[in-house]
Amino acid sequence: MQAKKIENNIEDKLSGINNSLKKNKNELQDCRQKILDMKNEQVEIYQKIATIYLLESPKNDDIQIQHFIQQLQKLSHHLKDKSGELDHVIEEYNQKMADVLLRLDELTTKKVLQLESDADYVSLFNHYNDTKIALTKETKNYEASQQEFSTKLAQYKQNRYYNYLIKRQFGKSSYKGFWVFRNLDSWVARFINFSENYKNQTILEALIKESQLRFENKTREYEQALKQKEQKEYEVEKKLKLPELKVELVQTEQDLANVKKQKHDIEKTLEEVRSGESFQFRTISNQLAKLFQEQSFNKLANFTSQTVSLEDDALLENILLLNKKIKNIEMNIITLLKTIRELENTYNRFEQALYIFKENNIPSSIYEFNLSSSKLDDLLNSLFNSRVFPESIIQTLLAYRVVKQQTHSSGWSVSSSSSSRSSSWRSSSRSSGFRSSSSSGGGGFKTTNSF
């Protein structure tokens, strides 16, 4: 058997041990993750139990629990008082709104009476109405004419012969061209009746501009009349101090809306406290949950028995069940840790054996090993026993080393003796400088040279 085959055999066993080691380490990681998940689940269960307890708030003699309950009660009373205070503020703002609206109605009536008795304003108002009516009428005419004229002008743009002559500036003083092209242009102009169509286009464009001008004039007249009317109205409002009253109304509406929003937010928070959904409630319930985690099972069972709900009793049973599962996994972890340590020691022994074999198998081209594959497996499998040292196995293995048969031209062969094999092992072992570590059961070793 060749030395390389023995090395490959040892390396295969190293690979198998390493795979087993990885598998056990992965299983160990899974077990630890399961424990973490179950402990997190227990924390959630404790929080649910604490929430149920705080929502019912049964009487008990525990000072710490009573402190948590009183915190929630004080929070609820504070929110109720705040809500009541805002009710009074809302009522005051509603009364202020009513007063401002009443004063606004009174002053608006005065404004109307003063304006109706003002001849200048009446004239301005009538003029405003006239310009408004005129603008409305002109707007309809403008829109209708724009649609009609634009549709007709579009027909001219669609005629390519007509547009060709327009681009050539046919009929204008700037028109130029050779007599041949001029004759052709004239023939085209007669063919499409260019002069008549050009005249009609010019009229349509003029009508569009005229319609646009009339519409703009009516718009300016209306805006001017509106401005004069509003200026007169503002002068009267200013004397009556209506602008200030309008600002006060807007400000009061905003203040009322803000107070109502505060009222809504407080009512929402109060409802969340009562239902156990508010941030403050969750903060207190988390503190109570931590306290429950520190209690014995019997004491915690006593607390859950004080509530009307049966849900917390079922949750308590879930905690017990999870505790059992955690303990079982923890026992499995102990077994896995032991297996991992053993595998690591075994891996070290095989690695050590491979190192010693390579160090004592030089030159491998001269020697071979006189043993079967089954015998080799028996020897190497002995390393799975922690009481067997790699040095002993390799020493036994090297005892099977013989000089390779060499055939000469004369027909005779030469082989080594067993004494030379033993001498070779001792010499190699001394030169390697190897020392075993008995404290690790043969698993750890040191050499004078790093590898």
Short mmCIF file of C-alpha atoms in Angstrom, two decimals:
data_model
loop_
_atom_site.label_atom_id
_atom_site.label_comp_id
_atom_site.label_asym_id
_atom_site.label_seq_id
_atom_site.Cartn_x
_atom_site.Cartn_y
_atom_site.Cartn_z
CA MET A 1 0.00 0.00 0.00
CA GLN A 2 1.31 3.40 -0.97
CA ALA A 3 1.90 6.10 1.68
CA LYS A 4 -0.31 8.51 -0.25
CA LYS A 5 -3.26 6.15 0.15
CA ILE A 6 -2.73 6.09 3.91
CA GLU A 7 -2.61 9.92 4.00
CA ASN A 8 -5.83 10.11 1.96
CA ASN A 9 -7.49 7.65 4.34
CA ILE A 10 -6.57 9.77 7.36
CA GLU A 11 -7.72 12.95 5.56
CA ASP A 12 -11.06 11.31 4.69
CA LYS A 13 -11.62 10.49 8.35
CA LEU A 14 -10.66 14.06 9.27
CA SER A 15 -13.25 15.32 6.77
CA GLY A 16 -15.91 13.02 8.23
CA ILE A 17 -15.15 14.16 11.78
CA ASN A 18 -15.22 17.79 10.66
CA ASN A 19 -18.64 17.30 9.03
CA SER A 20 -19.97 15.74 12.23
CA LEU A 21 -18.50 18.65 14.17
CA LYS A 22 -20.21 21.20 11.94
CA LYS A 23 -23.52 19.33 12.17
CA ASN A 24 -23.40 19.28 15.98
CA LYS A 25 -22.40 22.95 16.16
CA ASN A 26 -25.30 23.89 13.88
CA GLU A 27 -27.65 21.86 16.06
CA LEU A 28 -26.23 23.63 19.11
CA GLN A 29 -26.90 27.01 17.49
CA ASP A 30 -30.46 25.95 16.63
CA CYS A 31 -31.07 24.85 20.21
CA ARG A 32 -29.84 28.16 21.59
CA GLN A 33 -32.01 30.06 19.11
CA LYS A 34 -35.05 27.98 20.13
CA ILE A 35 -34.41 28.79 23.78
CA LEU A 36 -34.10 32.49 22.94
CA ASP A 37 -37.37 32.39 20.96
CA MET A 38 -39.21 30.60 23.77
CA LYS A 39 -37.88 33.03 26.38
CA ASN A 40 -39.05 35.93 24.22
CA GLU A 41 -42.43 34.20 23.97
CA GLN A 42 -42.50 33.93 27.74
CA VAL A 43 -41.78 37.66 28.04
CA GLU A 44 -44.78 38.36 25.80
CA ILE A 45 -46.93 36.05 27.93
CA TYR A 46 -45.87 37.86 31.11
CA GLN A 47 -46.78 41.14 29.43
CA LYS A 48 -50.23 39.82 28.52
CA ILE A 49 -50.79 38.63 32.09
CA ALA A 50 -49.69 42.03 33.39
CA THR A 51 -52.06 43.78 30.96
CA ILE A 52 -55.03 41.68 32.07
CA TYR A 53 -54.18 42.30 35.72
CA LEU A 54 -53.93 46.07 35.29
CA LEU A 55 -57.15 46.28 33.28
CA GLU A 56 -59.08 44.56 36.08
CA SER A 57 -56.93 46.02 38.91
CA PRO A 58 -58.09 43.58 41.64
CA LYS A 59 -57.38 44.38 45.28
CA ASN A 60 -54.25 42.87 46.78
CA ASP A 61 -51.73 43.52 49.53
CA ASP A 62 -48.65 43.78 47.31
CA ILE A 63 -47.23 47.31 47.66
CA GLN A 64 -45.41 47.29 44.31
CA ILE A 65 -48.44 46.12 42.36
CA GLN A 66 -50.65 48.64 44.11
CA HIS A 67 -48.16 51.33 43.11
CA PHE A 68 -48.56 50.39 39.44
CA ILE A 69 -52.35 50.37 39.73
CA GLN A 70 -52.32 53.79 41.43
CA GLN A 71 -50.14 55.18 38.65
CA LEU A 72 -52.77 54.20 36.08
CA GLN A 73 -55.60 55.54 38.22
CA LYS A 74 -53.82 58.87 38.64
CA LEU A 75 -53.23 59.02 34.88
CA SER A 76 -56.91 58.36 34.17
CA HIS A 77 -58.04 60.99 36.71
CA HIS A 78 -55.62 63.53 35.24
CA LEU A 79 -56.94 62.93 31.71
CA LYS A 80 -60.55 63.17 32.90
CA ASP A 81 -59.86 66.46 34.69
CA LYS A 82 -58.06 67.84 31.66
CA SER A 83 -60.95 66.85 29.43
CA GLY A 84 -63.40 68.56 31.77
CA GLU A 85 -61.33 71.74 31.78
CA LEU A 86 -61.31 71.78 27.98
CA ASP A 87 -65.10 71.40 27.97
CA HIS A 88 -65.32 74.72 29.83
CA VAL A 89 -62.84 76.35 27.43
CA ILE A 90 -64.84 75.10 24.43
CA GLU A 91 -68.02 76.49 25.96
CA GLU A 92 -66.33 79.88 26.44
CA TYR A 93 -65.12 79.95 22.83
CA ASN A 94 -68.56 78.98 21.56
CA GLN A 95 -70.05 81.89 23.51
CA LYS A 96 -67.38 84.22 22.15
CA MET A 97 -68.14 83.00 18.61
CA ALA A 98 -71.83 83.71 19.12
CA ASP A 99 -71.06 87.23 20.39
CA VAL A 100 -68.72 87.99 17.48
CA LEU A 101 -71.25 86.70 14.93
CA LEU A 102 -74.01 88.79 16.52
CA ARG A 103 -71.87 91.94 16.38
CA LEU A 104 -70.87 91.08 12.82
CA ASP A 105 -74.53 90.80 11.77
CA GLU A 106 -75.35 94.13 13.44
CA LEU A 107 -72.46 95.96 11.78
CA THR A 108 -73.15 94.34 8.42
CA THR A 109 -76.72 95.62 8.62
CA LYS A 110 -75.43 99.11 9.41
CA LYS A 111 -73.05 98.86 6.47
CA VAL A 112 -75.86 97.94 4.07
CA LEU A 113 -78.08 100.77 5.33
CA GLN A 114 -75.34 103.36 4.99
CA LEU A 115 -74.44 102.20 1.48
CA GLU A 116 -78.07 102.14 0.34
CA SER A 117 -78.47 105.75 1.51
CA ASP A 118 -75.28 106.85 -0.28
CA ALA A 119 -76.16 108.13 -3.80
CA ASP A 120 -72.56 107.77 -5.00
CA TYR A 121 -72.44 104.12 -3.94
CA VAL A 122 -75.81 103.39 -5.54
CA SER A 123 -74.50 104.87 -8.79
CA LEU A 124 -71.29 102.81 -8.50
CA PHE A 125 -73.28 99.68 -7.73
CA ASN A 126 -75.58 100.17 -10.73
CA HIS A 127 -72.61 100.81 -12.96
CA TYR A 128 -70.98 97.66 -11.60
CA ASN A 129 -74.08 95.61 -12.43
CA ASP A 130 -74.22 97.08 -15.95
CA THR A 131 -70.56 96.22 -16.61
CA LYS A 132 -71.08 92.74 -15.19
CA ILE A 133 -74.04 92.10 -17.49
CA ALA A 134 -72.14 93.52 -20.45
CA LEU A 135 -69.09 91.40 -19.71
CA THR A 136 -71.23 88.26 -19.42
CA LYS A 137 -72.80 88.96 -22.80
CA GLU A 138 -69.49 89.86 -24.43
CA THR A 139 -67.85 86.71 -22.98
CA LYS A 140 -70.44 84.52 -24.71
CA ASN A 141 -69.97 86.41 -27.99
CA TYR A 142 -66.20 86.22 -27.69
CA GLU A 143 -66.19 82.48 -27.04
CA ALA A 144 -68.58 81.82 -29.92
CA SER A 145 -66.65 84.01 -32.39
CA GLN A 146 -63.32 82.52 -31.34
CA GLN A 147 -64.62 79.03 -32.00
CA GLU A 148 -66.20 79.96 -35.33
CA PHE A 149 -63.31 82.02 -36.69
CA SER A 150 -60.65 79.55 -35.51
CA THR A 151 -62.48 76.70 -37.28
CA LYS A 152 -62.60 78.65 -40.56
CA LEU A 153 -58.97 79.77 -40.34
CA ALA A 154 -57.92 76.17 -39.78
CA GLN A 155 -59.32 75.30 -43.22
CA TYR A 156 -56.90 77.74 -44.84
CA LYS A 157 -53.95 76.18 -43.04
CA GLN A 158 -54.96 72.74 -44.29
CA ASN A 159 -54.74 73.74 -47.99
CA ARG A 160 -51.13 73.13 -49.07
CA TYR A 161 -51.43 75.11 -52.33
CA TYR A 162 -52.73 78.14 -50.50
CA ASN A 163 -49.99 77.91 -47.85
CA TYR A 164 -47.39 77.49 -50.59
CA LEU A 165 -48.40 80.84 -52.12
CA ILE A 166 -48.48 82.48 -48.67
CA LYS A 167 -44.90 81.36 -48.01
CA ARG A 168 -43.91 82.66 -51.47
CA GLN A 169 -45.50 86.01 -50.44
CA PHE A 170 -47.62 85.88 -53.58
CA GLY A 171 -49.45 89.14 -54.31
CA LYS A 172 -47.17 91.26 -52.13
CA SER A 173 -44.53 93.73 -53.22
CA SER A 174 -41.82 91.46 -51.81
CA TYR A 175 -42.89 88.60 -54.15
CA LYS A 176 -40.02 87.50 -56.47
CA GLY A 177 -39.30 84.70 -58.92
CA PHE A 178 -38.36 83.73 -62.47
CA TRP A 179 -41.03 84.24 -65.11
CA VAL A 180 -41.58 80.47 -65.31
CA PHE A 181 -42.31 80.18 -61.59
CA ARG A 182 -44.33 83.36 -61.64
CA ASN A 183 -46.52 81.95 -64.39
CA LEU A 184 -46.91 78.69 -62.45
CA ASP A 185 -47.77 80.59 -59.26
CA SER A 186 -50.36 82.64 -61.12
CA TRP A 187 -51.90 79.47 -62.54
CA VAL A 188 -52.12 77.96 -59.03
CA ALA A 189 -53.61 81.20 -57.66
CA ARG A 190 -56.36 81.16 -60.28
CA PHE A 191 -56.95 77.45 -59.67
CA ILE A 192 -57.64 77.91 -55.89
CA ASN A 193 -59.13 81.43 -56.15
CA PHE A 194 -56.27 82.77 -54.05
CA SER A 195 -57.23 86.48 -54.11
CA GLU A 196 -60.73 85.85 -52.74
CA ASN A 197 -59.54 83.40 -50.12
CA TYR A 198 -56.71 85.67 -49.00
CA LYS A 199 -59.19 88.51 -48.61
CA ASN A 200 -61.48 86.31 -46.52
CA GLN A 201 -58.60 85.17 -44.32
CA THR A 202 -57.59 88.78 -43.72
CA ILE A 203 -61.15 89.65 -42.72
CA LEU A 204 -61.37 86.66 -40.34
CA GLU A 205 -58.12 87.58 -38.63
CA ALA A 206 -59.34 91.16 -38.26
CA LEU A 207 -62.63 89.94 -36.77
CA ILE A 208 -60.75 87.79 -34.24
CA LYS A 209 -58.65 90.76 -33.16
CA GLU A 210 -61.73 92.96 -32.95
CA SER A 211 -63.55 90.37 -30.81
CA GLN A 212 -60.52 90.05 -28.55
CA LEU A 213 -60.30 93.83 -28.17
CA ARG A 214 -64.02 94.17 -27.27
CA PHE A 215 -63.72 91.39 -24.69
CA GLU A 216 -60.64 92.99 -23.10
CA ASN A 217 -62.35 96.40 -22.96
CA LYS A 218 -65.44 94.98 -21.25
CA THR A 219 -63.22 93.11 -18.81
CA ARG A 220 -61.33 96.29 -17.89
CA GLU A 221 -64.61 98.21 -17.44
CA TYR A 222 -65.95 95.47 -15.16
CA GLU A 223 -62.76 95.29 -13.07
CA GLN A 224 -62.68 99.06 -12.70
CA ALA A 225 -66.31 99.19 -11.60
CA LEU A 226 -65.73 96.30 -9.15
CA LYS A 227 -62.70 98.04 -7.69
CA GLN A 228 -64.62 101.31 -7.19
CA LYS A 229 -67.54 99.51 -5.59
CA GLU A 230 -65.32 97.50 -3.23
CA GLN A 231 -63.31 100.59 -2.31
CA LYS A 232 -66.48 102.37 -1.26
CA GLU A 233 -67.61 99.30 0.72
CA TYR A 234 -64.22 99.03 2.44
CA GLU A 235 -64.34 102.70 3.50
CA VAL A 236 -67.66 102.13 5.22
CA GLU A 237 -66.45 98.82 6.79
CA LYS A 238 -63.34 100.55 8.09
CA LYS A 239 -65.39 103.26 9.80
CA LEU A 240 -67.55 100.55 11.40
CA LYS A 241 -64.40 98.52 12.31
CA LEU A 242 -65.70 95.49 10.47
CA PRO A 243 -62.21 94.29 9.29
CA GLU A 244 -61.03 94.00 12.91
CA LEU A 245 -64.16 92.10 13.82
CA LYS A 246 -63.65 89.69 10.90
CA VAL A 247 -60.05 89.04 12.02
CA GLU A 248 -61.32 88.38 15.54
CA LEU A 249 -63.86 85.90 14.14
CA VAL A 250 -61.19 84.01 12.19
CA GLN A 251 -58.88 83.89 15.21
CA THR A 252 -61.69 82.67 17.47
CA GLU A 253 -62.55 79.92 14.98
CA GLN A 254 -58.91 78.79 14.93
CA ASP A 255 -58.64 78.82 18.74
CA LEU A 256 -61.84 76.84 19.04
CA ALA A 257 -60.62 74.28 16.51
CA ASN A 258 -57.33 73.88 18.42
CA VAL A 259 -59.09 73.33 21.74
CA LYS A 260 -61.43 70.79 20.17
CA LYS A 261 -58.42 68.93 18.78
CA GLN A 262 -56.81 68.88 22.24
CA LYS A 263 -60.07 67.55 23.65
CA HIS A 264 -60.18 64.82 20.98
CA ASP A 265 -56.56 63.81 21.61
CA ILE A 266 -57.08 63.58 25.38
CA GLU A 267 -60.27 61.54 24.95
CA LYS A 268 -58.41 59.21 22.59
CA THR A 269 -55.53 58.81 25.07
CA LEU A 270 -57.98 58.15 27.90
CA GLU A 271 -59.70 55.46 25.86
CA GLU A 272 -56.33 53.89 25.05
CA VAL A 273 -55.45 53.87 28.75
CA ARG A 274 -58.72 52.14 29.58
CA SER A 275 -58.18 49.56 26.82
CA GLY A 276 -54.49 49.02 27.61
CA GLU A 277 -53.25 50.39 24.28
CA SER A 278 -51.63 53.68 25.32
CA PHE A 279 -47.88 54.20 25.58
CA GLN A 280 -48.18 55.05 29.29
CA PHE A 281 -50.16 51.87 29.96
CA ARG A 282 -47.63 49.71 28.10
CA THR A 283 -44.78 51.29 30.06
CA ILE A 284 -46.43 50.41 33.39
CA SER A 285 -47.50 46.95 32.23
CA ASN A 286 -43.91 46.19 31.14
CA GLN A 287 -42.70 47.08 34.63
CA LEU A 288 -45.34 44.83 36.17
CA ALA A 289 -44.41 42.03 33.75
CA LYS A 290 -40.79 42.19 34.95
CA LEU A 291 -42.03 41.96 38.52
CA PHE A 292 -44.14 38.90 37.64
CA GLN A 293 -41.10 37.21 36.07
CA GLU A 294 -39.31 37.45 39.41
CA GLN A 295 -42.13 35.69 41.29
CA SER A 296 -42.44 31.99 42.00
CA PHE A 297 -45.00 30.01 40.03
CA ASN A 298 -47.28 29.61 43.06
CA LYS A 299 -47.23 33.33 43.83
CA LEU A 300 -47.93 34.19 40.21
CA ALA A 301 -50.79 31.66 40.18
CA ASN A 302 -52.18 33.46 43.24
CA PHE A 303 -52.13 36.76 41.34
CA THR A 304 -53.92 35.34 38.30
CA SER A 305 -56.56 33.79 40.53
CA GLN A 306 -57.48 37.31 41.72
CA THR A 307 -58.72 38.29 38.23
CA VAL A 308 -62.08 37.41 36.70
CA SER A 309 -60.56 36.57 33.33
CA LEU A 310 -59.59 32.95 32.64
CA GLU A 311 -57.16 33.94 29.89
CA ASP A 312 -54.31 34.69 32.29
CA ASP A 313 -54.70 31.22 33.87
CA ALA A 314 -54.24 29.63 30.44
CA LEU A 315 -51.25 31.90 29.77
CA LEU A 316 -49.70 30.76 33.04
CA GLU A 317 -49.95 27.14 31.89
CA ASN A 318 -48.16 28.12 28.70
CA ILE A 319 -45.29 29.50 30.77
CA LEU A 320 -44.98 26.14 32.54
CA LEU A 321 -45.03 24.29 29.24
CA LEU A 322 -42.33 26.54 27.80
CA ASN A 323 -40.20 26.04 30.91
CA LYS A 324 -40.30 22.27 30.37
CA LYS A 325 -39.34 22.65 26.74
CA ILE A 326 -36.47 24.97 27.66
CA LYS A 327 -35.14 22.49 30.23
CA ASN A 328 -35.28 19.64 27.72
CA ILE A 329 -33.35 21.70 25.17
CA GLU A 330 -30.83 22.73 27.83
CA MET A 331 -30.22 19.04 28.61
CA ASN A 332 -29.73 18.47 24.89
CA ILE A 333 -27.25 21.35 24.80
CA ILE A 334 -25.19 19.70 27.57
CA THR A 335 -25.06 16.50 25.51
CA LEU A 336 -24.14 18.44 22.37
CA LEU A 337 -21.36 20.33 24.14
CA LYS A 338 -19.91 17.04 25.37
CA THR A 339 -20.13 15.54 21.87
CA ILE A 340 -18.50 18.62 20.34
CA ARG A 341 -15.60 18.49 22.82
CA GLU A 342 -15.08 14.80 22.05
CA LEU A 343 -15.20 15.44 18.31
CA GLU A 344 -12.72 18.29 18.62
CA ASN A 345 -10.33 16.06 20.59
CA THR A 346 -10.76 13.26 18.06
CA TYR A 347 -10.16 15.68 15.21
CA ASN A 348 -6.98 16.86 16.92
CA ARG A 349 -5.77 13.26 17.37
CA PHE A 350 -6.32 12.44 13.69
CA GLU A 351 -4.69 15.70 12.66
CA GLN A 352 -1.77 14.91 14.95
CA ALA A 353 -1.49 11.40 13.51
CA LEU A 354 -1.45 12.78 9.96
CA TYR A 355 1.29 15.21 10.89
CA ILE A 356 3.47 12.51 12.53
CA PHE A 357 2.92 10.14 9.60
CA LYS A 358 4.02 12.74 7.06
CA GLU A 359 7.08 13.67 9.16
CA ASN A 360 8.20 10.00 9.43
CA ASN A 361 7.49 8.95 5.85
CA ILE A 362 10.46 10.50 4.03
CA PRO A 363 11.37 9.54 1.39
CA SER A 364 8.10 7.86 0.49
CA SER A 365 9.42 6.82 -2.92
CA ILE A 366 11.61 4.13 -1.28
CA TYR A 367 9.07 2.54 1.08
CA GLU A 368 5.65 0.97 0.92
CA PHE A 369 3.37 -0.53 3.56
CA ASN A 370 2.64 -4.21 3.81
CA LEU A 371 -0.90 -4.11 5.27
CA SER A 372 -4.46 -4.44 4.01
CA SER A 373 -7.13 -1.74 3.85
CA SER A 374 -9.13 -3.43 6.62
CA LYS A 375 -6.07 -3.51 8.88
CA LEU A 376 -5.44 0.17 8.19
CA ASP A 377 -9.05 1.02 9.13
CA ASP A 378 -8.72 -0.97 12.35
CA LEU A 379 -5.60 0.95 13.28
CA LEU A 380 -7.01 4.38 12.47
CA ASN A 381 -10.37 3.68 14.10
CA SER A 382 -8.48 3.09 17.33
CA LEU A 383 -7.93 6.88 17.45
CA PHE A 384 -11.64 7.36 18.22
CA ASN A 385 -10.72 6.04 21.68
CA SER A 386 -9.43 9.00 23.68
CA ARG A 387 -7.05 6.74 25.62
CA VAL A 388 -5.14 5.84 22.45
CA PHE A 389 -2.32 8.21 21.51
CA PRO A 390 -1.55 9.12 17.89
CA GLU A 391 2.14 8.30 18.44
CA SER A 392 1.29 4.69 19.28
CA ILE A 393 -0.87 4.25 16.20
CA ILE A 394 1.71 5.76 13.86
CA GLN A 395 4.49 3.68 15.48
CA THR A 396 2.44 0.54 14.85
CA LEU A 397 1.65 1.71 11.31
CA LEU A 398 5.30 2.36 10.49
CA ALA A 399 6.19 -1.14 11.64
CA TYR A 400 4.48 -2.32 8.44
CA ARG A 401 6.78 -0.23 6.29
CA VAL A 402 9.07 -2.18 3.95
CA VAL A 403 11.50 -1.22 1.21
CA LYS A 404 9.96 -1.43 -2.21
CA GLN A 405 11.01 -4.47 -4.28
CA GLN A 406 13.68 -3.44 -6.83
CA THR A 407 14.41 -5.86 -9.72
CA HIS A 408 17.91 -5.68 -11.28
CA SER A 409 19.07 -6.88 -14.69
CA SER A 410 20.58 -9.98 -13.08
CA GLY A 411 17.13 -10.99 -11.84
CA TRP A 412 17.66 -10.70 -8.00
CA SER A 413 15.79 -8.37 -5.59
CA VAL A 414 16.58 -6.55 -2.29
CA SER A 415 14.30 -5.94 0.77
CA SER A 416 14.73 -4.39 4.25
CA SER A 417 14.51 -6.08 7.63
CA SER A 418 12.11 -5.36 10.46
CA SER A 419 14.98 -4.06 12.61
CA SER A 420 15.68 -1.32 10.09
CA ARG A 421 12.00 -0.29 10.20
CA SER A 422 12.08 0.05 13.96
CA SER A 423 15.32 2.00 13.81
CA SER A 424 13.83 4.32 11.21
CA TRP A 425 10.79 5.09 13.45
CA ARG A 426 12.92 5.90 16.48
CA SER A 427 15.19 8.15 14.47
CA SER A 428 12.29 9.99 12.84
CA SER A 429 10.43 10.34 16.12
CA ARG A 430 13.44 11.90 17.80
CA SER A 431 14.13 14.27 14.92
CA SER A 432 10.53 15.56 14.82
CA GLY A 433 10.76 17.01 18.33
CA PHE A 434 7.09 15.99 19.07
CA ARG A 435 5.50 15.96 22.55
CA SER A 436 1.96 14.80 23.40
CA SER A 437 -0.37 16.51 25.86
CA SER A 438 -1.84 14.11 28.40
CA SER A 439 -4.17 16.75 29.85
CA SER A 440 -6.30 16.75 26.70
CA GLY A 441 -6.50 12.97 26.45
CA GLY A 442 -4.06 12.90 23.56
CA GLY A 443 -5.98 15.60 21.71
CA GLY A 444 -3.49 18.47 22.01
CA PHE A 445 0.16 18.45 20.96
CA LYS A 446 3.13 20.74 20.47
CA THR A 447 6.12 20.66 18.17
CA THR A 448 9.29 22.62 18.01
CA ASN A 449 8.33 23.65 14.48
CA SER A 450 5.01 25.23 13.52
CA PHE A 451 2.97 23.52 10.78
#
